[in-house]
Amino acid sequence: MEISYVLKDCTFKHNKYSVIEAETWKDKDLDIVVAKGEKFAFQIMLKATEEFNCTIDKSSAISWKGLGNRVRLALNVPNSLENNFSINILGYVQDDTKAFVNDAILRDKDVLVEQYLPQTFWIEGQVPEDFEENNLDIGIDIFKSFGYEDEEKVCTIDVPVKVRNVVLKPLDESKFFLDLWQHPSCLARMYKVELWSDIHFEIVDNYLKELASLGEKVATVIVSDYPWAGQSCYKVYKNPSNLYEYNMVSVSKGLDGKIKCNFESMDRYIGIADKYKMAKEIDLFGLLGNWCAGEFGNPVEGYKDPIRVRYFDEKDKVFKFINNTNDLKEYIGLVLNHLIECGLWDRVRIIADEPNNPEVVKECIEFINSTVGTHQVKYKSATHDQNFLDRAKDEIDDMSINLKLTIQNYKDIESLKKKINDKGGILTWFVCCFPEKPNSFLSSPFVENRIIGWYTYYFGLDGFLRWDYNLWTEDPWKDSSYKFPIWKAGDMFFVYPGKDLKPV
């Protein structure tokens, strides 16, 4: 069995069944330059003239086909750096065109590789801040064996890394404001566990821990039911998937007719986010700019924003929805005053997602303000509408504008940022189902994720927002295509659901 390999940088995206030109396999060198403290990665692509099972650890794992051809990859770095480096198998998933692309960094330790078909592997590392050398040599040994034969060393791949005498701050200390929205109800639904149960919060903990490692600064807190109306999932019959989010607050109405709230789940969620230092800001979803008032309905008579709050009526012993502004005002006041009493108020923002009617937003802001007396409420919007940006920016304390608006308003970005920063706010930018480039779809080259930081620096903004840390179709491993071509596969998530209750 003959084995071929090629080195690729971290931006390479492989289509499993695409033709790889012969010249590609001659490229054995990479130019890697890193700062101290910087996480970096590169890829190895292997193929062989026969089928083989490849392992990336010292286990005796074999495939279901038994003791056939076996290949083992072993990473060689200085002993003091072993915990800083890892090899992972890259998993292939289907995009909207049914092409298999390498997207998931798996925790599996072996993979069966088809004859002549390349398989990619992800090598990730981090040079410690106290590293004293200018160069680091990484070695990857390739071994092969068959049946009960002794392993034979095929070759050692040498990957030199140049280390600059610059220290990159840890992400939790970075000024870059990363704002990836979380969908906690989706976690319970995907793993088929009870909403807000202990096992659900164990899963939440796993996912927030991983998100915090990326430098996340915001905790997503849902305080009404179906704020996005399930992304209109009720209209999608191809790959039908439940995308609704539910209130973190348990609401009831007592025998005295007063609204009562149990904040245990909300507090627990914020507590986990605080534990991982990713709640610099607490964004309340579901109180402003809720979606689909016409199609999905609005239970509150005389109120223009479709706030949907389900509660248990202790007198009638049935569940109902708040349907009048008096109960709504009481409910909002209870939520906001609870956060005030918990000492969290300076971090709280009430966020509207892509509002397009400035008059309605202003009217609803006045209503919300009336629920907390003299306390100042801070508002935030993810803005995609030029009219809203022009007419409602004075009411908004924090703002994220989509890339199109960022470019259209480039000459005014500096003054807009100063105005928001002077109020203590943050100005970021975002992409969603558009534009085509740059984005984080399965079809997007990995380099498009890397340029997020460069774009942020170029525009002089505070950070980046995206709506989709973990919202999945029914089974994203089998079919993540949804609403294509309006949405593209990968638009809804940055991580996959792992079988071990952790993100992949």
Coordinates of C-alpha atoms in Angstrom, one line a residue:
M1 CA 0.0 0.0 0.0
E2 CA 1.4 3.4 -1.0
I3 CA 0.5 6.4 1.1
S4 CA 0.6 10.0 -0.2
Y5 CA 0.2 13.1 1.9
V6 CA 0.0 16.9 1.5
L7 CA 0.0 19.7 4.0
K8 CA -2.7 22.4 3.8
D9 CA -3.3 25.5 5.9
C10 CA -6.3 26.0 8.2
T11 CA -8.3 27.8 5.4
F12 CA -8.4 24.7 3.2
K13 CA -11.9 23.2 2.7
H14 CA -12.0 19.7 1.0
N15 CA -14.8 18.4 -1.1
K16 CA -14.4 14.6 -0.5
Y17 CA -15.2 13.5 -4.0
S18 CA -13.6 16.3 -5.9
V19 CA -10.6 15.7 -8.2
I20 CA -7.3 16.5 -6.6
E21 CA -4.7 17.4 -9.2
A22 CA -1.5 15.3 -9.1
E23 CA 0.6 18.5 -8.6
T24 CA -1.2 19.2 -5.4
W25 CA 0.4 16.1 -3.7
K26 CA 3.9 17.5 -4.3
D27 CA 3.3 20.4 -2.0
K28 CA 5.0 19.4 1.3
D29 CA 5.7 22.8 2.9
L30 CA 3.8 25.3 4.9
D31 CA 4.8 28.8 6.0
I32 CA 3.4 29.2 9.5
V33 CA 4.1 32.3 11.6
V34 CA 2.4 32.7 15.0
A35 CA 2.5 34.9 18.0
K36 CA 2.9 33.6 21.5
G37 CA -0.4 32.6 23.0
E38 CA -2.0 32.3 19.6
K39 CA -4.0 29.3 18.7
F40 CA -3.2 28.0 15.2
A41 CA -3.9 25.0 13.0
F42 CA -3.1 23.3 9.8
Q43 CA -4.3 20.2 7.9
I44 CA -2.8 17.0 6.6
M45 CA -4.5 15.2 3.7
L46 CA -3.8 11.5 3.3
K47 CA -4.7 9.0 0.6
A48 CA -3.5 5.5 -0.2
T49 CA -3.7 3.0 -3.0
E50 CA -5.7 0.7 -0.8
E51 CA -8.4 1.1 1.8
F52 CA -7.1 1.6 5.4
N53 CA -8.2 2.4 8.9
C54 CA -6.4 5.4 10.4
T55 CA -5.9 6.0 14.1
I56 CA -4.6 9.1 15.8
D57 CA -3.8 7.7 19.2
K58 CA -2.1 4.6 20.7
S59 CA -5.2 2.5 20.9
S60 CA -5.6 -0.9 19.2
A61 CA -8.8 0.2 17.4
I62 CA -9.6 -1.5 14.2
S63 CA -12.5 -1.1 11.8
W64 CA -15.4 -3.4 11.4
K65 CA -13.5 -5.0 8.5
G66 CA -10.9 -6.4 10.9
L67 CA -7.1 -6.5 10.7
G68 CA -6.6 -5.0 7.3
N69 CA -4.4 -2.1 6.3
R70 CA -3.8 0.3 9.2
V71 CA -2.2 3.7 9.4
R72 CA -1.3 5.6 12.6
L73 CA -0.5 9.3 12.9
A74 CA 1.6 10.4 15.9
L75 CA 2.4 14.0 16.8
N76 CA 5.9 14.9 17.9
V77 CA 6.4 18.1 19.9
P78 CA 8.6 18.9 22.9
N79 CA 7.4 17.1 26.0
S80 CA 6.6 20.4 27.7
L81 CA 4.2 21.2 24.9
E82 CA 2.3 17.9 24.5
N83 CA -0.8 19.3 26.2
N84 CA -0.8 22.3 23.8
F85 CA -1.2 20.2 20.6
S86 CA -3.7 17.8 19.2
I87 CA -4.6 15.8 16.1
N88 CA -8.3 15.4 15.1
I89 CA -10.1 13.7 12.3
L90 CA -12.1 16.0 10.1
G91 CA -15.7 14.8 9.5
Y92 CA -17.5 15.3 6.2
V93 CA -21.0 16.6 6.0
Q94 CA -23.3 17.4 3.1
D95 CA -23.9 20.9 1.9
D96 CA -26.9 22.2 -0.1
T97 CA -25.6 20.6 -3.3
K98 CA -25.1 17.2 -1.5
A99 CA -21.3 17.6 -1.8
F100 CA -19.4 16.2 1.2
V101 CA -17.1 18.9 2.7
N102 CA -14.8 18.7 5.7
D103 CA -16.4 20.8 8.4
A104 CA -16.6 19.1 11.8
I105 CA -13.5 18.6 14.0
L106 CA -14.3 15.2 15.4
R107 CA -13.4 13.6 18.7
D108 CA -13.3 10.1 17.1
K109 CA -9.9 8.4 17.3
D110 CA -10.1 6.3 14.1
V111 CA -11.6 6.5 10.7
L112 CA -12.0 4.1 7.8
V113 CA -10.5 5.7 4.6
E114 CA -11.7 4.5 1.2
Q115 CA -9.2 3.5 -1.5
Y116 CA -7.8 6.6 -3.4
L117 CA -10.1 9.0 -1.5
P118 CA -8.3 11.7 0.5
Q119 CA -9.0 12.1 4.2
T120 CA -8.2 15.3 6.1
F121 CA -6.9 15.7 9.6
W122 CA -6.7 18.8 11.8
I123 CA -3.6 19.7 13.8
E124 CA -4.1 22.4 16.3
G125 CA -1.7 24.0 18.7
Q126 CA -0.8 27.0 20.9
V127 CA 2.6 28.3 21.7
P128 CA 2.7 29.3 25.3
E129 CA 3.3 32.9 26.3
D130 CA 6.6 32.1 28.0
F131 CA 8.1 30.2 25.0
E132 CA 11.7 31.5 24.5
E133 CA 12.6 30.2 21.1
N134 CA 12.1 31.8 17.7
N135 CA 11.2 28.5 16.1
L136 CA 9.2 25.4 16.9
D137 CA 9.5 22.1 15.0
I138 CA 6.4 19.9 14.8
G139 CA 6.7 16.4 13.6
I140 CA 4.0 14.0 12.4
D141 CA 5.1 10.4 12.1
I142 CA 3.1 8.1 9.8
F143 CA 3.2 4.4 10.5
K144 CA 1.5 1.5 8.6
S145 CA 0.8 -2.1 9.4
F146 CA -1.2 -5.1 8.1
G147 CA -2.7 -8.0 10.0
Y148 CA -0.3 -9.0 12.8
E149 CA 2.8 -7.4 11.3
D150 CA 4.9 -5.0 13.2
E151 CA 4.3 -1.3 12.5
E152 CA 6.6 0.2 9.9
K153 CA 7.4 3.9 10.0
V154 CA 6.6 5.4 6.6
C155 CA 8.0 8.9 7.1
T156 CA 8.1 11.9 9.4
I157 CA 6.4 15.1 8.2
D158 CA 8.4 18.1 9.5
V159 CA 6.4 21.3 10.0
P160 CA 8.6 24.3 11.1
V161 CA 6.7 27.1 12.9
K162 CA 8.2 30.6 13.2
V163 CA 7.4 32.2 16.6
R164 CA 7.2 36.0 16.8
N165 CA 8.1 37.7 20.1
V166 CA 4.6 39.1 20.4
V167 CA 2.1 37.9 23.1
L168 CA -1.5 37.5 22.1
K169 CA -3.9 38.2 25.0
P170 CA -6.2 35.4 26.2
L171 CA -9.5 35.6 24.4
D172 CA -11.4 36.3 27.7
E173 CA -9.2 39.4 28.1
S174 CA -9.6 40.5 24.4
K175 CA -11.3 43.8 23.6
F176 CA -12.9 42.1 20.6
F177 CA -16.6 41.9 21.3
L178 CA -17.9 38.5 20.1
D179 CA -21.6 38.1 20.3
L180 CA -22.9 34.7 19.1
W181 CA -26.5 34.1 20.1
Q182 CA -27.3 30.9 21.9
H183 CA -30.5 28.8 21.5
P184 CA -30.8 26.9 24.8
S185 CA -34.2 25.4 24.1
C186 CA -32.7 23.8 21.0
L187 CA -30.2 22.0 23.2
A188 CA -33.0 20.3 25.2
R189 CA -34.8 19.4 22.0
M190 CA -31.8 17.9 20.2
Y191 CA -30.8 15.7 23.2
K192 CA -34.4 14.9 24.0
V193 CA -34.2 16.0 27.7
E194 CA -36.6 18.0 29.8
L195 CA -36.4 21.7 29.3
W196 CA -34.6 23.4 32.2
S197 CA -33.9 20.1 33.9
D198 CA -30.6 19.3 35.6
I199 CA -29.4 17.3 32.5
H200 CA -30.4 20.2 30.3
F201 CA -28.2 22.6 32.3
E202 CA -25.4 20.1 32.2
I203 CA -25.6 20.3 28.5
V204 CA -25.8 24.1 28.6
D205 CA -22.7 24.2 30.8
N206 CA -20.8 22.1 28.2
Y207 CA -21.8 24.4 25.3
L208 CA -21.2 27.7 27.2
K209 CA -17.8 26.5 28.3
E210 CA -16.8 25.9 24.6
L211 CA -18.4 29.2 23.5
A212 CA -16.5 31.1 26.2
S213 CA -13.2 29.6 24.9
L214 CA -13.9 31.5 21.7
G215 CA -14.0 34.8 23.6
E216 CA -17.8 35.2 23.8
K217 CA -18.9 38.3 25.7
V218 CA -22.8 38.0 25.8
A219 CA -25.3 35.7 27.5
T220 CA -28.5 35.2 25.5
V221 CA -31.5 35.2 27.8
I222 CA -35.0 34.4 26.5
V223 CA -37.8 36.0 28.5
S224 CA -40.9 35.2 26.4
D225 CA -42.1 32.4 24.2
Y226 CA -41.3 32.0 20.5
P227 CA -39.7 35.5 20.1
W228 CA -38.6 34.5 16.5
A229 CA -41.7 32.5 15.9
G230 CA -39.5 29.5 15.2
Q231 CA -37.8 31.3 12.3
S232 CA -41.2 30.5 10.5
C233 CA -40.4 26.8 10.7
Y234 CA -44.1 26.1 10.4
K235 CA -43.9 27.0 6.7
V236 CA -41.0 24.8 5.9
Y237 CA -41.9 21.2 4.8
K238 CA -38.6 20.2 3.3
N239 CA -36.4 18.9 6.1
P240 CA -39.1 20.0 8.7
S241 CA -37.5 21.0 11.9
N242 CA -38.7 22.6 15.2
L243 CA -36.8 25.8 15.8
Y244 CA -38.9 27.4 18.6
E245 CA -37.3 29.0 21.7
Y246 CA -39.1 29.1 25.1
N247 CA -39.2 31.4 28.0
M248 CA -36.6 30.9 30.7
V249 CA -39.0 32.4 33.2
S250 CA -41.8 30.2 34.7
V251 CA -44.9 32.4 34.9
S252 CA -48.2 32.0 36.8
K253 CA -51.1 34.1 37.9
G254 CA -52.1 33.7 41.6
L255 CA -55.5 33.5 43.1
D256 CA -55.3 37.2 43.7
G257 CA -54.9 37.8 40.0
K258 CA -51.3 38.9 40.3
I259 CA -48.5 37.7 37.9
K260 CA -45.9 35.6 39.6
C261 CA -42.5 34.6 38.3
N262 CA -40.0 31.8 39.1
F263 CA -36.6 33.0 37.9
E264 CA -34.6 29.9 38.9
S265 CA -33.8 28.8 35.3
M266 CA -32.9 32.3 34.1
D267 CA -30.7 32.8 37.1
R268 CA -29.0 29.4 36.6
Y269 CA -28.3 30.2 33.0
I270 CA -26.8 33.6 33.8
G271 CA -24.8 31.9 36.6
I272 CA -23.2 29.4 34.2
A273 CA -22.4 32.2 31.7
D274 CA -20.8 34.2 34.6
K275 CA -18.8 31.1 35.6
Y276 CA -17.1 31.1 32.2
K277 CA -16.7 34.9 32.1
M278 CA -19.0 35.3 29.1
A279 CA -21.7 37.5 30.5
K280 CA -20.1 40.9 30.2
E281 CA -23.5 41.7 28.6
I282 CA -26.9 40.1 29.2
D283 CA -29.2 40.4 26.3
L284 CA -32.9 39.9 26.9
F285 CA -34.8 38.5 23.9
G286 CA -38.5 38.5 23.6
L287 CA -39.5 41.9 24.9
L288 CA -38.8 44.0 21.8
G289 CA -39.0 43.4 18.1
N290 CA -40.6 40.0 18.2
W291 CA -41.2 38.4 14.8
C292 CA -44.3 37.5 12.7
A293 CA -47.1 39.3 14.5
G294 CA -49.4 38.7 11.5
E295 CA -48.6 35.1 10.5
F296 CA -47.9 33.7 14.0
G297 CA -50.2 36.0 15.9
N298 CA -50.1 38.4 18.8
P299 CA -52.0 37.5 22.0
V300 CA -51.8 40.9 23.6
E301 CA -54.7 43.1 22.6
G302 CA -53.8 46.6 21.7
Y303 CA -50.0 46.1 21.8
K304 CA -48.1 46.2 18.5
D305 CA -45.2 44.0 19.4
P306 CA -46.2 40.3 19.5
I307 CA -44.9 39.4 23.0
R308 CA -46.0 35.8 23.8
V309 CA -45.9 34.9 27.5
R310 CA -47.6 31.6 28.6
Y311 CA -48.6 31.3 32.2
F312 CA -50.5 29.0 34.5
D313 CA -53.7 30.4 36.0
E314 CA -54.0 29.0 39.5
K315 CA -57.6 30.0 39.8
D316 CA -58.8 28.3 36.6
K317 CA -56.2 25.6 36.6
V318 CA -55.3 26.0 32.9
F319 CA -52.5 27.6 30.9
K320 CA -53.1 30.9 29.2
F321 CA -51.2 33.6 27.4
I322 CA -50.9 37.1 28.7
N323 CA -53.5 39.0 26.6
N324 CA -53.6 42.6 28.0
T325 CA -51.2 45.4 28.6
N326 CA -51.8 45.5 32.4
D327 CA -50.6 41.9 32.9
L328 CA -47.8 42.5 30.3
K329 CA -46.6 45.6 32.2
E330 CA -46.6 43.7 35.5
Y331 CA -44.7 40.8 33.9
I332 CA -42.0 43.0 32.3
G333 CA -41.6 44.9 35.6
L334 CA -41.1 41.7 37.5
V335 CA -38.4 40.5 35.1
L336 CA -36.5 43.8 35.0
N337 CA -36.7 44.5 38.7
H338 CA -35.4 41.0 39.5
L339 CA -32.3 41.7 37.4
I340 CA -32.0 45.0 39.2
E341 CA -32.2 43.3 42.6
C342 CA -29.6 40.7 41.5
G343 CA -27.1 43.5 40.8
L344 CA -27.0 42.8 37.1
W345 CA -28.7 45.9 35.7
D346 CA -25.6 47.6 34.3
R347 CA -25.0 44.5 32.0
V348 CA -28.6 44.1 30.8
R349 CA -29.7 45.1 27.3
I350 CA -33.2 44.6 25.8
I351 CA -32.5 43.6 22.2
A352 CA -34.5 43.8 19.0
D353 CA -33.6 41.6 16.1
E354 CA -33.8 43.3 12.7
P355 CA -36.6 45.8 13.6
N356 CA -37.9 47.8 10.6
N357 CA -40.6 50.1 12.1
P358 CA -39.0 52.8 14.2
E359 CA -42.3 54.2 15.4
V360 CA -43.4 50.9 16.8
V361 CA -40.1 50.4 18.5
K362 CA -40.2 53.9 20.1
E363 CA -43.7 53.3 21.3
C364 CA -42.7 49.9 22.9
I365 CA -39.6 51.4 24.4
E366 CA -41.8 54.0 26.2
F367 CA -44.0 51.2 27.5
I368 CA -41.0 49.1 28.8
N369 CA -39.5 52.2 30.4
S370 CA -42.7 52.7 32.4
T371 CA -42.2 49.3 34.1
V372 CA -39.1 50.1 36.1
G373 CA -39.7 53.7 37.4
T374 CA -36.6 55.8 37.4
H375 CA -34.1 53.1 36.3
Q376 CA -32.7 53.6 32.9
V377 CA -33.3 50.8 30.5
K378 CA -30.6 50.1 27.8
Y379 CA -31.6 48.9 24.4
K380 CA -29.8 47.1 21.6
S381 CA -30.6 46.2 18.0
A382 CA -29.3 44.0 15.3
T383 CA -30.1 46.4 12.4
H384 CA -30.5 45.6 8.8
D385 CA -32.8 48.5 7.7
Q386 CA -31.4 51.9 6.7
N387 CA -34.6 53.7 7.6
F388 CA -34.5 52.2 11.1
L389 CA -30.8 53.2 11.5
D390 CA -31.5 56.8 10.4
R391 CA -34.6 57.3 12.6
A392 CA -34.1 55.2 15.7
K393 CA -30.4 55.3 16.5
D394 CA -31.0 57.8 19.2
E395 CA -33.1 55.3 21.2
I396 CA -30.5 52.5 20.9
D397 CA -27.6 52.2 23.2
D398 CA -25.8 49.2 21.6
M399 CA -26.1 48.3 17.9
S400 CA -24.9 45.8 15.4
I401 CA -25.3 46.6 11.7
N402 CA -25.2 44.1 8.9
L403 CA -22.3 44.2 6.4
K404 CA -24.4 45.9 3.7
L405 CA -25.2 48.8 6.0
T406 CA -21.6 48.9 7.2
I407 CA -20.4 49.4 3.7
Q408 CA -23.2 51.8 2.8
N409 CA -22.5 54.0 5.8
Y410 CA -18.7 53.6 5.8
K411 CA -18.0 57.4 5.8
D412 CA -20.3 57.8 8.9
I413 CA -19.1 54.7 10.8
E414 CA -16.6 56.6 12.9
S415 CA -19.2 59.2 14.1
L416 CA -21.8 56.5 14.7
K417 CA -19.3 54.5 16.8
K418 CA -18.3 57.5 18.8
K419 CA -21.9 58.3 19.5
I420 CA -22.6 54.8 20.7
N421 CA -19.4 54.4 22.6
D422 CA -20.0 57.8 24.4
K423 CA -23.2 56.3 25.8
G424 CA -21.2 53.3 27.0
G425 CA -22.4 51.1 24.1
I426 CA -20.8 48.8 21.6
L427 CA -21.0 48.9 17.8
T428 CA -20.5 45.7 16.0
W429 CA -21.3 44.2 12.5
F430 CA -23.0 41.0 11.4
V431 CA -23.8 38.7 8.6
C432 CA -26.7 36.3 8.5
C433 CA -28.2 34.4 5.5
F434 CA -26.6 37.1 3.4
P435 CA -24.2 38.2 1.9
E436 CA -22.8 35.2 0.0
K437 CA -19.3 36.2 1.0
P438 CA -17.9 36.5 3.5
N439 CA -19.9 34.0 5.6
S440 CA -19.7 30.7 7.5
F441 CA -21.8 28.4 5.4
L442 CA -20.6 24.9 4.7
S443 CA -19.8 26.0 1.2
S444 CA -17.7 29.0 2.5
P445 CA -13.9 28.6 2.5
F446 CA -12.6 28.6 6.1
V447 CA -10.6 31.8 5.4
E448 CA -13.9 33.7 5.4
N449 CA -14.1 33.1 9.2
R450 CA -10.6 34.3 9.6
I451 CA -11.3 37.7 8.0
I452 CA -13.9 38.6 10.5
G453 CA -11.2 40.1 12.7
W454 CA -9.6 41.8 9.8
Y455 CA -12.9 43.4 8.7
T456 CA -13.6 44.5 12.2
Y457 CA -10.3 46.2 12.4
Y458 CA -10.7 47.8 8.9
F459 CA -14.1 49.3 9.7
G460 CA -12.9 50.3 13.2
L461 CA -15.7 48.5 15.0
D462 CA -15.9 46.8 18.4
G463 CA -16.6 43.3 17.3
F464 CA -18.9 40.8 15.5
L465 CA -22.3 39.4 16.0
R466 CA -24.0 36.3 14.5
W467 CA -27.4 34.8 15.4
D468 CA -26.5 31.2 15.3
Y469 CA -24.2 29.4 17.8
N470 CA -26.4 26.3 18.0
L471 CA -29.7 26.2 16.1
W472 CA -30.1 22.9 14.3
T473 CA -32.3 21.1 11.9
E474 CA -33.8 17.8 13.0
D475 CA -30.5 16.0 12.3
P476 CA -27.7 18.3 11.2
W477 CA -25.3 15.4 10.7
K478 CA -27.5 13.9 8.0
D479 CA -29.1 17.1 6.6
S480 CA -28.3 20.6 7.5
S481 CA -29.8 22.2 4.4
Y482 CA -32.8 24.4 5.3
K483 CA -34.7 27.0 3.4
F484 CA -32.2 26.7 0.6
P485 CA -31.5 28.9 -1.4
I486 CA -32.7 31.7 1.0
W487 CA -30.6 30.1 3.7
K488 CA -27.5 28.0 3.2
A489 CA -26.4 24.9 5.1
G490 CA -24.3 26.1 8.0
D491 CA -26.1 29.4 8.4
M492 CA -27.7 28.1 11.6
F493 CA -24.8 26.9 13.6
F494 CA -21.1 27.0 14.4
V495 CA -21.0 23.7 16.3
Y496 CA -22.5 20.2 15.9
P497 CA -24.3 18.3 18.6
G498 CA -21.9 15.6 20.0
K499 CA -23.1 12.3 21.3
D500 CA -21.3 13.0 24.6
L501 CA -23.5 16.0 25.3
K502 CA -20.8 18.4 24.2
P503 CA -20.4 20.5 21.1
V504 CA -18.3 19.3 18.1

